[in-house]
Coordinates of C-alpha atoms in Angstrom, one line a residue:
Chain A
M181 CA -35.2 32.7 8.3
A182 CA -37.5 35.7 7.9
H183 CA -39.4 36.2 4.7
R184 CA -37.7 38.6 2.2
P185 CA -39.6 40.0 -0.7
V186 CA -36.6 40.4 -2.9
K187 CA -34.4 37.3 -3.3
F188 CA -32.3 37.8 -6.3
F189 CA -30.7 40.7 -8.2
Q190 CA -28.9 40.4 -11.5
V191 CA -25.8 42.7 -11.4
G192 CA -25.1 42.4 -15.2
S193 CA -22.1 40.2 -14.9
F194 CA -21.4 36.5 -14.2
A195 CA -21.8 37.3 -10.5
A196 CA -25.3 37.0 -9.1
G197 CA -26.4 38.2 -5.7
N198 CA -28.2 40.9 -3.8
R199 CA -25.4 42.6 -1.9
L200 CA -26.1 45.7 -3.8
L201 CA -29.5 46.0 -2.3
E202 CA -30.3 47.9 0.9
E203 CA -29.6 45.8 4.0
A204 CA -33.2 45.4 4.8
E205 CA -34.1 44.0 1.4
R206 CA -31.3 41.4 1.3
S207 CA -32.0 37.7 1.6
V208 CA -30.2 35.4 4.1
Q209 CA -27.6 34.4 1.4
S210 CA -26.0 37.8 1.4
D211 CA -25.9 38.3 5.2
R212 CA -22.6 39.8 6.1
E213 CA -22.3 37.3 9.0
R214 CA -22.8 34.3 6.8
A215 CA -19.8 31.9 6.9
N216 CA -20.2 30.9 3.2
A217 CA -18.4 27.6 3.8
L218 CA -19.2 26.4 0.3
T219 CA -18.7 29.5 -1.8
K220 CA -20.3 30.5 -5.0
G221 CA -19.3 29.5 -8.5
H222 CA -19.5 25.7 -8.1
R223 CA -21.2 23.7 -10.7
A224 CA -24.3 22.3 -9.0
C225 CA -27.5 22.6 -10.9
Q226 CA -29.7 25.6 -10.0
G227 CA -31.7 24.9 -6.9
C228 CA -29.6 21.9 -6.0
G229 CA -30.7 20.7 -2.6
E230 CA -27.5 19.0 -1.8
A231 CA -25.5 22.2 -2.3
L232 CA -27.9 24.1 -0.1
G233 CA -28.0 21.4 2.5
A234 CA -24.2 21.1 2.6
R235 CA -23.8 24.9 3.0
Y236 CA -26.3 25.2 5.8
V237 CA -24.8 22.4 7.7
L238 CA -21.2 23.6 7.1
D239 CA -22.0 27.2 8.0
A240 CA -23.7 26.1 11.2
A241 CA -20.8 23.7 12.0
L242 CA -18.2 26.4 11.3
R243 CA -20.0 28.8 13.6
V244 CA -20.2 26.4 16.5
T245 CA -16.6 25.3 16.1
G246 CA -15.3 28.9 15.7
G247 CA -14.0 27.9 12.2
K248 CA -12.0 25.0 13.6
L249 CA -13.4 22.4 11.3
I250 CA -12.2 19.7 8.8
A251 CA -14.5 18.1 6.2
A252 CA -14.3 14.5 4.9
N253 CA -16.3 14.2 1.7
A254 CA -17.3 11.0 -0.1
T255 CA -17.2 10.7 -3.9
G256 CA -20.4 11.9 -5.5
C257 CA -22.2 15.0 -6.8
L258 CA -21.1 17.2 -4.0
E259 CA -17.4 16.4 -4.4
V260 CA -17.6 16.6 -8.2
F261 CA -19.5 19.9 -8.5
S262 CA -17.5 21.6 -5.8
T263 CA -13.9 20.8 -6.8
P264 CA -13.4 20.6 -10.5
Y265 CA -9.7 21.2 -10.8
P266 CA -8.4 23.9 -10.5
E267 CA -11.3 25.4 -8.7
S268 CA -12.6 24.6 -5.2
S269 CA -15.7 26.0 -3.4
W270 CA -14.5 24.8 -0.1
Q271 CA -13.5 27.5 2.4
L272 CA -12.5 25.0 5.0
P273 CA -9.9 22.2 4.9
W274 CA -11.4 19.4 2.9
L275 CA -10.5 15.8 1.9
H276 CA -12.1 13.6 -0.6
S277 CA -10.9 10.0 -0.7
L278 CA -13.3 7.4 -2.1
F279 CA -17.0 6.4 -2.5
G280 CA -17.5 4.3 0.5
N281 CA -14.9 5.4 3.1
A282 CA -15.7 9.0 4.2
P283 CA -16.6 7.8 7.8
A284 CA -13.4 5.8 8.1
V285 CA -11.3 8.7 6.7
A286 CA -13.0 11.1 9.1
S287 CA -12.1 8.8 12.0
G288 CA -8.5 8.8 10.8
I289 CA -8.5 12.6 10.8
A290 CA -10.1 12.7 14.3
A291 CA -7.5 10.2 15.5
A292 CA -4.7 12.4 14.2
L293 CA -6.1 15.4 15.9
R294 CA -6.4 13.5 19.2
A295 CA -2.8 12.3 18.9
K296 CA -1.7 15.9 18.3
G297 CA -3.7 17.2 21.2
R298 CA -5.8 19.4 18.9
T299 CA -9.0 19.2 20.9
D300 CA -10.3 22.5 19.5
V301 CA -10.7 21.1 15.9
R302 CA -13.8 19.1 14.9
V303 CA -14.3 16.8 11.9
I304 CA -17.4 16.7 9.8
G305 CA -17.9 13.7 7.5
Q306 CA -20.4 12.4 5.0
G307 CA -22.4 9.2 5.4
A308 CA -23.2 8.4 9.0
T309 CA -19.8 9.3 10.3
A310 CA -19.3 7.8 13.7
A311 CA -16.7 8.3 16.4
R312 CA -15.0 5.0 15.6
S313 CA -16.1 4.7 12.0
T314 CA -18.3 2.3 10.3
S315 CA -18.8 2.1 6.6
A316 CA -21.8 -0.2 7.2
S317 CA -24.1 2.8 7.2
P318 CA -27.5 2.3 5.4
A319 CA -26.8 5.3 3.3
C320 CA -25.7 4.7 -0.3
R321 CA -22.0 5.2 -1.2
G322 CA -21.4 8.9 -1.5
C323 CA -24.7 9.8 0.2
S324 CA -24.4 13.1 2.0
S325 CA -27.7 13.0 3.7
A326 CA -26.6 11.7 7.0
A327 CA -24.1 14.5 7.8
T328 CA -25.4 17.3 5.6
T329 CA -29.2 17.0 5.8
C330 CA -29.3 16.8 2.1
S331 CA -32.7 17.1 0.6
T332 CA -31.8 15.3 -2.6
S333 CA -31.4 11.9 -0.8
A334 CA -29.5 8.9 -1.8
T335 CA -31.3 8.5 -5.1
T336 CA -29.5 11.3 -6.8
T337 CA -25.9 10.1 -6.1
R338 CA -24.3 7.8 -8.5
R339 CA -20.8 6.6 -9.3
T340 CA -19.1 9.3 -11.3
Chain B
M98 CA 20.2 -3.5 21.8
R99 CA 20.4 -7.2 21.0
D100 CA 17.3 -9.3 21.9
Q101 CA 15.9 -12.7 21.2
L102 CA 12.4 -12.2 19.9
E103 CA 9.8 -13.0 17.2
G104 CA 10.0 -11.2 13.9
S105 CA 6.6 -9.7 14.3
R106 CA 7.4 -8.3 17.7
A107 CA 10.7 -6.9 16.5
I108 CA 8.9 -5.2 13.6
A109 CA 6.3 -3.8 16.1
R110 CA 9.1 -2.4 18.2
A111 CA 10.9 -0.9 15.2
V112 CA 7.6 0.7 14.1
A113 CA 7.0 2.0 17.6
A114 CA 10.5 3.5 17.7
C115 CA 9.4 5.5 14.6
R116 CA 6.7 7.2 16.7
P117 CA 3.6 6.7 14.6
E118 CA 0.8 8.9 15.7
V119 CA -2.1 6.9 14.3
I120 CA -2.2 3.1 13.7
S121 CA -5.3 1.7 12.2
A122 CA -5.4 -2.0 11.5
Y123 CA -7.5 -5.1 11.1
P124 CA -5.9 -8.4 12.2
I125 CA -5.2 -11.2 9.6
S126 CA -2.7 -14.1 9.7
P127 CA 0.3 -13.8 9.5
Q128 CA 0.2 -10.1 10.3
T129 CA -1.7 -10.4 13.5
H130 CA 1.2 -10.5 16.0
I131 CA 2.6 -7.2 14.6
V132 CA -0.6 -5.2 15.2
E133 CA -1.3 -7.0 18.5
A134 CA 2.1 -6.0 19.8
L135 CA 1.6 -2.4 18.6
S136 CA -1.9 -2.2 20.2
D137 CA -0.3 -3.4 23.5
L138 CA 2.4 -0.7 23.3
V139 CA -0.3 1.9 22.8
R140 CA -2.4 0.4 25.7
T141 CA 0.5 0.5 28.1
G142 CA 1.5 4.0 27.1
E143 CA 5.0 2.9 25.9
L144 CA 4.0 4.3 22.5
A145 CA 2.6 7.7 23.1
P146 CA 1.1 9.9 21.8
C147 CA -0.5 7.4 19.5
E148 CA -4.1 6.5 18.6
Y149 CA -4.8 2.9 17.8
L150 CA -7.9 2.4 15.8
P151 CA -9.2 -1.2 15.8
V152 CA -11.3 -0.7 12.6
E153 CA -13.9 -3.1 11.0
S154 CA -12.0 -4.0 7.8
E155 CA -8.8 -3.5 5.9
F156 CA -10.6 -1.1 3.7
A157 CA -11.4 1.0 6.8
A158 CA -7.8 0.5 8.0
M159 CA -6.3 2.1 4.9
S160 CA -9.0 4.8 4.8
A161 CA -8.4 5.8 8.4
A162 CA -4.6 5.9 7.6
I163 CA -5.4 8.2 4.6
G164 CA -7.4 10.6 6.9
A165 CA -4.7 10.5 9.6
S166 CA -1.9 11.1 7.1
A167 CA -3.8 14.0 5.4
A168 CA -4.3 15.5 8.9
G169 CA -0.5 15.6 9.3
A170 CA 0.0 12.5 11.5
R171 CA 2.6 9.8 10.9
A172 CA 0.3 6.9 9.9
Y173 CA 0.9 3.2 9.9
T174 CA -1.0 0.0 9.1
A175 CA -0.2 -3.7 8.4
T176 CA -2.0 -6.4 6.5
A177 CA -1.6 -9.6 4.4
S178 CA -3.1 -11.5 1.5
Q179 CA -6.9 -11.0 1.3
G180 CA -6.6 -8.0 3.5
L181 CA -4.4 -6.3 1.0
L182 CA -6.9 -7.0 -1.8
Y183 CA -9.7 -5.7 0.4
M184 CA -7.9 -2.4 0.7
A185 CA -7.0 -2.3 -3.0
E186 CA -9.2 0.7 -3.9
A187 CA -7.7 2.7 -1.0
L188 CA -4.1 1.8 -1.9
F189 CA -4.4 3.5 -5.2
N190 CA -6.1 6.5 -3.4
A191 CA -3.3 6.8 -0.8
S192 CA -0.6 6.8 -3.5
G193 CA -2.5 9.1 -5.8
L194 CA -3.0 11.6 -3.1
G195 CA 0.7 11.3 -2.2
L196 CA 0.2 10.4 1.4
P197 CA 3.4 8.9 3.1
I198 CA 1.7 6.0 4.9
V199 CA 3.9 3.0 5.8
M200 CA 2.5 -0.4 5.8
T201 CA 3.9 -3.8 6.6
L202 CA 2.8 -6.6 4.4
A203 CA 3.2 -10.1 5.9
N204 CA 3.3 -11.9 2.6
R205 CA 0.8 -14.6 2.2
A206 CA -0.8 -16.5 -0.7
L207 CA -4.1 -15.4 -2.3
G208 CA -7.2 -17.6 -2.5
A209 CA -8.8 -19.5 -4.0
P210 CA -7.8 -22.1 -2.9
I211 CA -7.7 -20.5 0.5
N212 CA -4.2 -20.8 1.9
I213 CA -2.7 -18.9 4.8
W214 CA 1.0 -19.6 4.1
N215 CA 3.7 -17.6 2.5
D216 CA 4.3 -16.5 -1.0
H217 CA 4.4 -13.2 -2.9
S218 CA 1.0 -13.4 -4.7
D219 CA -0.4 -10.6 -2.6
S220 CA 2.2 -7.9 -3.0
M221 CA 2.9 -8.8 -6.6
S222 CA -0.8 -8.4 -7.4
L223 CA -0.6 -4.8 -6.3
R224 CA 2.9 -4.0 -7.4
D225 CA 1.5 -1.2 -9.6
S226 CA -0.7 0.4 -7.0
G227 CA 1.7 3.4 -6.9
W228 CA 3.3 2.3 -3.6
I229 CA 7.0 1.9 -3.2
Q230 CA 7.7 -1.8 -2.5
L231 CA 10.6 -3.0 -0.4
Y232 CA 11.3 -6.7 0.3
A233 CA 12.9 -7.9 3.5
E234 CA 15.4 -10.7 3.2
S235 CA 15.6 -11.4 7.0
N236 CA 14.1 -10.1 10.2
Q237 CA 17.0 -7.8 10.7
A238 CA 16.4 -6.4 7.3
A239 CA 12.7 -6.0 8.1
I240 CA 13.5 -4.0 11.2
D241 CA 16.0 -1.8 9.3
L242 CA 13.7 -1.3 6.3
H243 CA 10.9 0.0 8.4
L244 CA 13.1 2.8 9.8
Q245 CA 14.1 3.6 6.3
A246 CA 10.6 3.3 4.9
F247 CA 9.2 6.2 7.1
K248 CA 12.1 8.4 6.0
L249 CA 11.7 7.5 2.4
A250 CA 7.9 7.9 2.4
E251 CA 8.0 11.3 4.1
E252 CA 10.8 12.7 2.0
L253 CA 8.9 11.8 -1.2
S254 CA 5.3 12.1 0.1
L255 CA 4.5 8.6 -1.2
P256 CA 3.4 5.5 0.6
V257 CA 5.8 2.6 1.2
M258 CA 5.0 -1.1 1.6
V259 CA 7.5 -3.2 3.5
C260 CA 7.0 -6.8 2.4
V261 CA 8.0 -9.4 5.0
D262 CA 7.6 -13.1 4.3
G263 CA 4.7 -14.4 6.4
Y264 CA 5.6 -17.1 9.0
V265 CA 9.1 -17.6 7.6
L266 CA 10.1 -14.3 9.0
T267 CA 7.1 -13.0 11.0
H268 CA 6.9 -16.0 13.3
A269 CA 10.6 -16.8 13.5
V270 CA 12.3 -16.2 16.8
E271 CA 15.9 -15.2 16.6
P272 CA 18.5 -12.8 18.0
L273 CA 18.0 -9.4 16.5
E274 CA 19.5 -6.0 16.8
L275 CA 16.8 -3.5 17.9
P276 CA 17.5 0.2 17.4
A277 CA 17.7 2.5 20.4
Q278 CA 15.1 5.2 20.6
E279 CA 17.7 8.0 20.5
Q280 CA 19.3 6.5 17.4
V281 CA 15.9 6.4 15.6
D282 CA 15.1 9.9 16.7
G283 CA 18.4 11.0 15.3
F284 CA 17.8 9.2 12.0
L285 CA 14.1 10.0 11.4
P286 CA 13.1 13.6 11.8
R287 CA 9.7 14.8 12.8
Y288 CA 7.1 14.4 10.1
E289 CA 6.7 17.7 8.2
P290 CA 3.8 17.1 5.7
R291 CA 3.8 18.7 2.3
Q292 CA 0.0 19.0 2.5
V293 CA -2.1 19.1 5.6
L294 CA -5.7 19.6 6.6
D295 CA -5.4 22.7 8.8
P296 CA -8.2 25.1 9.6
D297 CA -5.7 28.0 9.8
A298 CA -4.7 27.4 6.2
P299 CA -7.5 25.5 4.5
V300 CA -6.6 23.3 1.4
T301 CA -8.7 21.0 -0.8
I302 CA -7.1 17.6 -1.0
G303 CA -8.6 15.0 -3.5
A304 CA -10.2 17.4 -6.0
M305 CA -11.7 16.2 -9.2
V306 CA -9.1 16.4 -12.0
G307 CA -10.2 16.2 -15.6
P308 CA -8.4 15.5 -18.9
E309 CA -6.7 19.0 -18.8
A310 CA -4.4 17.9 -16.0
F311 CA -4.9 14.2 -15.2
T312 CA -1.8 13.1 -17.2
E313 CA 0.4 15.6 -15.5
V314 CA -0.7 14.7 -12.0
R315 CA -0.2 11.0 -12.8
Y316 CA 3.2 11.7 -14.3
L317 CA 4.2 13.5 -11.0
A318 CA 3.6 10.2 -9.2
H319 CA 5.9 8.5 -11.6
A320 CA 8.5 11.2 -11.3
K321 CA 8.5 10.8 -7.5
Q322 CA 8.9 7.0 -7.8
M323 CA 11.9 7.6 -10.2
H324 CA 13.3 10.0 -7.6
A325 CA 13.1 7.1 -5.1
L326 CA 15.8 5.3 -7.2
D327 CA 18.2 8.0 -6.0
L328 CA 16.8 8.3 -2.5
V329 CA 16.7 4.6 -1.5
P330 CA 20.5 4.2 -1.8
E331 CA 21.1 7.6 -0.1
I332 CA 18.9 6.7 2.8
A333 CA 20.6 3.3 3.0
S334 CA 24.0 4.8 3.3
E335 CA 22.7 7.3 5.9
F336 CA 21.3 4.3 7.8
A337 CA 24.7 2.5 7.7
G338 CA 26.3 5.6 9.1
A339 CA 23.8 6.0 11.9
F340 CA 23.4 2.3 12.9
G341 CA 26.7 0.8 11.8
R342 CA 25.4 -1.9 9.6
P343 CA 24.5 -2.0 5.9
S344 CA 20.9 -2.5 5.1
G345 CA 18.4 -1.5 2.5
G346 CA 19.4 -0.1 -0.9
L347 CA 18.0 -1.1 -4.3
L348 CA 19.7 -4.4 -4.7
R349 CA 22.0 -6.8 -2.8
R350 CA 24.7 -8.6 -4.6
Y351 CA 25.9 -11.9 -3.2
R352 CA 29.1 -13.3 -4.6
T353 CA 28.3 -12.0 -8.1
A354 CA 31.9 -11.1 -8.9
E355 CA 33.0 -13.1 -11.9
A356 CA 29.8 -15.1 -11.7
D357 CA 28.6 -16.5 -15.0
T358 CA 25.3 -17.6 -13.4
I359 CA 23.2 -15.3 -11.2
V360 CA 20.1 -16.2 -9.3
V361 CA 17.6 -13.4 -8.9
A362 CA 15.0 -13.4 -6.1
L363 CA 13.2 -11.3 -3.5
G364 CA 12.6 -11.9 0.2
S365 CA 13.6 -14.6 2.6
V366 CA 14.4 -17.2 0.0
L367 CA 17.6 -15.3 -0.6
G368 CA 19.0 -16.8 2.6
T369 CA 18.6 -20.3 1.3
I370 CA 19.9 -19.3 -2.1
A371 CA 23.0 -17.8 -0.5
D372 CA 23.7 -21.1 1.3
V373 CA 23.5 -23.1 -2.0
V374 CA 25.6 -20.5 -3.8
D375 CA 28.3 -21.0 -1.1
E376 CA 28.2 -24.8 -1.6
L377 CA 28.4 -24.5 -5.3
R378 CA 31.2 -21.9 -5.1
D379 CA 33.2 -24.3 -2.9
E380 CA 32.8 -26.9 -5.7
G381 CA 34.1 -24.4 -8.3
A382 CA 30.9 -23.2 -9.9
R383 CA 30.9 -19.4 -10.8
I384 CA 27.5 -18.7 -9.4
G385 CA 26.1 -15.7 -7.4
A386 CA 22.8 -14.2 -6.3
L387 CA 21.1 -10.9 -6.7
G388 CA 18.4 -9.8 -4.3
I389 CA 16.0 -7.2 -5.4
T390 CA 15.2 -5.1 -2.2
C391 CA 13.3 -2.3 -4.0
F392 CA 10.9 -3.8 -6.6
R393 CA 8.9 -0.6 -7.0
P394 CA 10.3 1.6 -8.4
F395 CA 12.0 -1.0 -10.5
P396 CA 15.8 -0.4 -10.6
L397 CA 16.2 -1.1 -14.3
E398 CA 19.6 0.4 -14.9
E399 CA 21.1 -1.0 -11.7
I400 CA 19.8 -4.5 -12.5
R401 CA 21.2 -4.2 -16.0
E402 CA 24.6 -3.3 -14.5
A403 CA 24.5 -6.1 -11.9
L404 CA 23.7 -8.8 -14.5
R405 CA 25.9 -7.4 -17.3
H406 CA 28.5 -10.1 -17.2
A407 CA 26.1 -13.0 -16.4
E408 CA 25.7 -15.6 -19.2
R409 CA 22.7 -17.2 -17.3
V410 CA 20.1 -15.6 -15.1
V411 CA 17.8 -17.8 -13.0
L412 CA 14.7 -16.2 -11.5
V413 CA 13.3 -17.9 -8.4
E414 CA 9.8 -16.4 -8.0
R415 CA 7.4 -16.8 -5.2
A416 CA 4.4 -15.8 -7.4
F417 CA 3.4 -15.9 -11.1
A418 CA 1.0 -14.4 -13.5
V419 CA -1.4 -17.1 -14.6
G420 CA -1.6 -17.2 -18.4
M421 CA 1.7 -15.3 -18.7
G422 CA 4.5 -16.6 -16.5
G423 CA 7.0 -15.0 -14.2
I424 CA 6.3 -11.5 -13.0
V425 CA 9.8 -10.5 -11.8
G426 CA 11.1 -12.3 -14.9
Q427 CA 9.1 -9.9 -17.2
N428 CA 10.7 -7.0 -15.4
V429 CA 14.2 -8.3 -15.4
R430 CA 14.0 -9.1 -19.1
L431 CA 13.5 -5.4 -19.8
A432 CA 16.8 -4.8 -18.0
L433 CA 18.5 -7.4 -20.1
Q434 CA 17.2 -6.1 -23.5
G435 CA 19.8 -6.4 -26.2
Q436 CA 22.0 -8.8 -24.1
P437 CA 22.6 -12.4 -25.0
T438 CA 21.8 -13.5 -21.5
V439 CA 19.9 -16.8 -21.2
V440 CA 17.0 -16.5 -18.7
Y441 CA 15.3 -19.3 -16.7
D442 CA 12.0 -18.7 -15.0
V443 CA 11.3 -20.9 -12.0
V444 CA 8.3 -20.6 -9.7
A445 CA 9.0 -21.8 -6.2
G446 CA 7.5 -21.9 -2.8
L447 CA 3.9 -21.1 -3.5
G448 CA 1.4 -21.3 -0.7
G449 CA 4.1 -22.0 1.9
R450 CA 5.8 -24.9 0.1
A451 CA 9.4 -25.0 1.6
V452 CA 12.1 -24.0 -0.8
T453 CA 14.9 -26.3 0.4
T454 CA 18.7 -26.2 -0.3
R455 CA 18.3 -29.7 -1.8
S456 CA 15.8 -28.6 -4.4
L457 CA 17.7 -25.5 -5.2
R458 CA 20.9 -27.5 -5.6
R459 CA 19.2 -29.8 -8.1
L460 CA 17.7 -26.8 -9.9
F461 CA 21.0 -24.9 -10.2
A462 CA 22.8 -28.1 -11.3
D463 CA 20.2 -28.5 -14.0
V464 CA 20.8 -25.0 -15.2
L465 CA 24.6 -25.3 -15.0
E466 CA 24.6 -28.6 -16.9
G467 CA 22.2 -27.4 -19.6
R468 CA 19.3 -29.7 -18.6
L469 CA 16.8 -26.9 -18.0
E470 CA 15.0 -25.3 -21.0
P471 CA 15.4 -21.5 -21.0
N472 CA 12.6 -19.1 -21.5
R473 CA 10.0 -21.5 -20.3
L474 CA 8.1 -21.5 -17.1
H475 CA 9.4 -24.1 -14.6
F476 CA 8.0 -25.0 -11.2
L477 CA 10.3 -26.2 -8.4
D478 CA 9.2 -29.5 -6.8
M479 CA 6.0 -29.7 -8.8
D480 CA 4.2 -33.0 -8.4
W481 CA 3.3 -33.6 -12.1
K482 CA 1.6 -36.9 -11.3
L483 CA -1.1 -35.0 -9.3
V484 CA -1.5 -32.4 -12.1
E485 CA -1.8 -35.0 -14.8
R486 CA -4.4 -37.0 -13.0
E487 CA -6.6 -33.9 -12.6
L488 CA -6.0 -32.9 -16.2
H489 CA -7.0 -36.4 -17.3
R490 CA -10.1 -36.2 -15.1
L491 CA -11.1 -33.0 -16.8
Q492 CA -11.0 -34.7 -20.2
E493 CA -12.8 -37.8 -18.9
R494 CA -16.0 -36.3 -17.6
R495 CA -18.0 -33.1 -17.6
R496 CA -18.7 -32.9 -13.9
S497 CA -15.2 -33.5 -12.8
G498 CA -15.6 -31.6 -9.5
P499 CA -13.5 -29.0 -7.7
H500 CA -9.8 -29.1 -8.3
A501 CA -8.7 -28.6 -4.7
E502 CA -10.9 -31.4 -3.4
N503 CA -9.9 -33.8 -6.2
I504 CA -6.2 -33.1 -5.6
L505 CA -6.5 -33.4 -1.9
R506 CA -8.1 -36.9 -2.4
D507 CA -5.3 -37.8 -4.8
V508 CA -2.6 -36.7 -2.3
G509 CA -4.2 -39.1 0.2
V510 CA -4.3 -42.0 -2.4
I511 CA -0.8 -41.5 -3.6
A512 CA 0.6 -41.1 -0.1
G513 CA -1.4 -44.2 1.0
R514 CA 0.1 -46.3 -1.8
S515 CA 3.6 -45.3 -0.9
H516 CA 3.4 -46.8 2.5

């Protein structure tokens, strides 16, 4: 990511962004090519590392899979701030089940896709998701660090 | 096709005929033979396309079923006893999300004390998990209920638990009518999900719902269960049309016409009860039996109607709520509100204790001749001597020791003396 002198521009409304700037002055967030898997308006705190981490990982994953991606999310901050009913920040198919079972849920999704011959679709899950699932990952319940390179680490997730 | 085979294998074949696309399971007695047989059918390619996930726990089994179902696959699992409790958190999740998973429960007691044999403690403990609960009276019923369960689950988008008595049914070898694949294909259409994880039409499943809509979403789950009260009989009559035999439905009446005494029960014990009813009918007693096939949703109106003319209702229950009493009894009493019916609660067959025709004859004779006190909790074939010895021991000394070990020792002493 190249350095950009201007990072933020207040447009005088609830929306914040820098798409009104000249192309050359814009930051990476407003790149036209950005997938924006986890779109704006969610309720994470300003500067939340988890939101940023999740978005980077999802954007990259969406790019390499050509948009053929399904997410399995554990209970925790990410799930709470991104999906308060009736809003959702997720631009890709997304399932949240429980605190400690995202890997197993992701395995189930992957199995369903295999059974249906959908070899083009990939599954991304939270918490050390493995091909054949194990919830014995050392990450805390709901920890997103393993799959989403979250910078907030397991210490910030708690039962909600 | 008629074949002589074990209940578990018959259930596995019935499930396979329903073409599940994902099976995730962890083995536990007495469910093991069911999932072993299914994994074999997947291995040999007889059941295809199907993915069998040998997961690391029952919690993972239900979780994988949740993922598979949300991804649009017909998903199945099976468990028993402790396994059901281990997946408890995921059971509520599957029903709350409205995922039409079908699960066989090979009914088994709950520990402690650890016991692998049959009763209904497991399914009764999770009767309010939002799953539809169907109880099989025989292995033929178990086969037929599974075919109906998939149809019911998918029409409602709700999970269905088919409860089959462990060992008594799962391990019994008998001649059974297995459905032909074409028949099942004609009866059970392809699964068309109401909600599916699809990259071409992304949706968010399992969002956080606050006070503004939580009650409404919960009510929808209730409304769907209430709708099942109409659908269960409809599917049963469709089944009878397709397969030429009656099976399923909310209730099953056995010789209840003009009966002044009706015995209410769930599961395989109904077979023994029917034998005793026949004997007593031959002797002139006006007795009948009512089997509850669908316990959740609870068919309140239908039970009220079925018991309307009974003077006495005897509940034979394979589980009970400690500190309260009969579980089915509490529910049936609601159906009898305002009626002068006398109700007897009898707990029988816990932890695999055989419920014999002899004991039931004695029990029903006690009821008919007014020797059993109504509205009190009774236990069939209870060894009161053993219980009193242990209660006495509790009073005698502080460190009285573990109940199970004391009683096992007493059983030895008492048995020793009798020889």
